Amino acid sequence: IDYQDLWQRSLVSAVTVSNDHGHAEQVLQCVEREAANILGGTLAGTTVEWIE
């Protein structure tokens, strides 16, 4: 969703909506693991934000 003008950097977002905080957390942890598996050492970091 950001850095479209750069060749070596990108920002990707994932969103989940749930009435169960625990389930939402599991889903986002799965997304983080999958990103780490795909990107390996090129993954610079992850951030989770909660809006309630």
XYZ file of C-alpha atoms in Angstrom:
52
model
C 0.000 0.000 0.000
C 3.036 2.249 -0.035
C 6.430 2.749 -1.712
C 5.066 2.056 -5.227
C 7.727 4.361 -6.646
C 10.621 2.299 -5.246
C 11.988 -0.922 -6.751
C 13.428 -2.509 -3.624
C 10.872 -1.655 -0.971
C 7.186 -2.380 -0.472
C 4.535 -2.224 2.199
C 1.847 -4.904 2.277
C -1.208 -4.912 4.531
C -3.527 -7.648 5.707
C -6.855 -7.007 7.409
C -9.202 -9.250 9.338
C -12.544 -8.507 10.969
C -13.842 -10.699 13.773
C -15.924 -10.464 16.907
C -13.436 -12.862 18.556
C -10.121 -11.175 19.376
C -8.360 -14.520 19.821
C -9.405 -15.722 16.386
C -8.339 -12.466 14.762
C -4.953 -12.747 16.468
C -4.507 -16.317 15.178
C -5.341 -15.231 11.640
C -2.845 -12.371 11.724
C -0.134 -14.594 13.220
C -0.698 -16.996 10.332
C -0.288 -14.113 7.877
C 2.973 -13.101 9.574
C 4.309 -16.674 9.428
C 3.399 -17.022 5.761
C 5.094 -13.712 4.923
C 8.218 -14.842 6.796
C 8.197 -18.175 4.944
C 7.860 -16.490 1.559
C 10.230 -13.568 2.099
C 12.781 -15.119 4.445
C 15.532 -12.709 5.401
C 14.194 -9.942 3.190
C 11.244 -9.357 5.532
C 12.222 -6.214 7.407
C 9.479 -6.312 10.035
C 5.840 -6.668 10.910
C 3.377 -4.591 12.886
C -0.090 -5.416 14.173
C -2.541 -2.643 15.015
C -5.879 -3.187 16.731
C -8.891 -0.961 16.169
C -11.715 -1.673 18.543
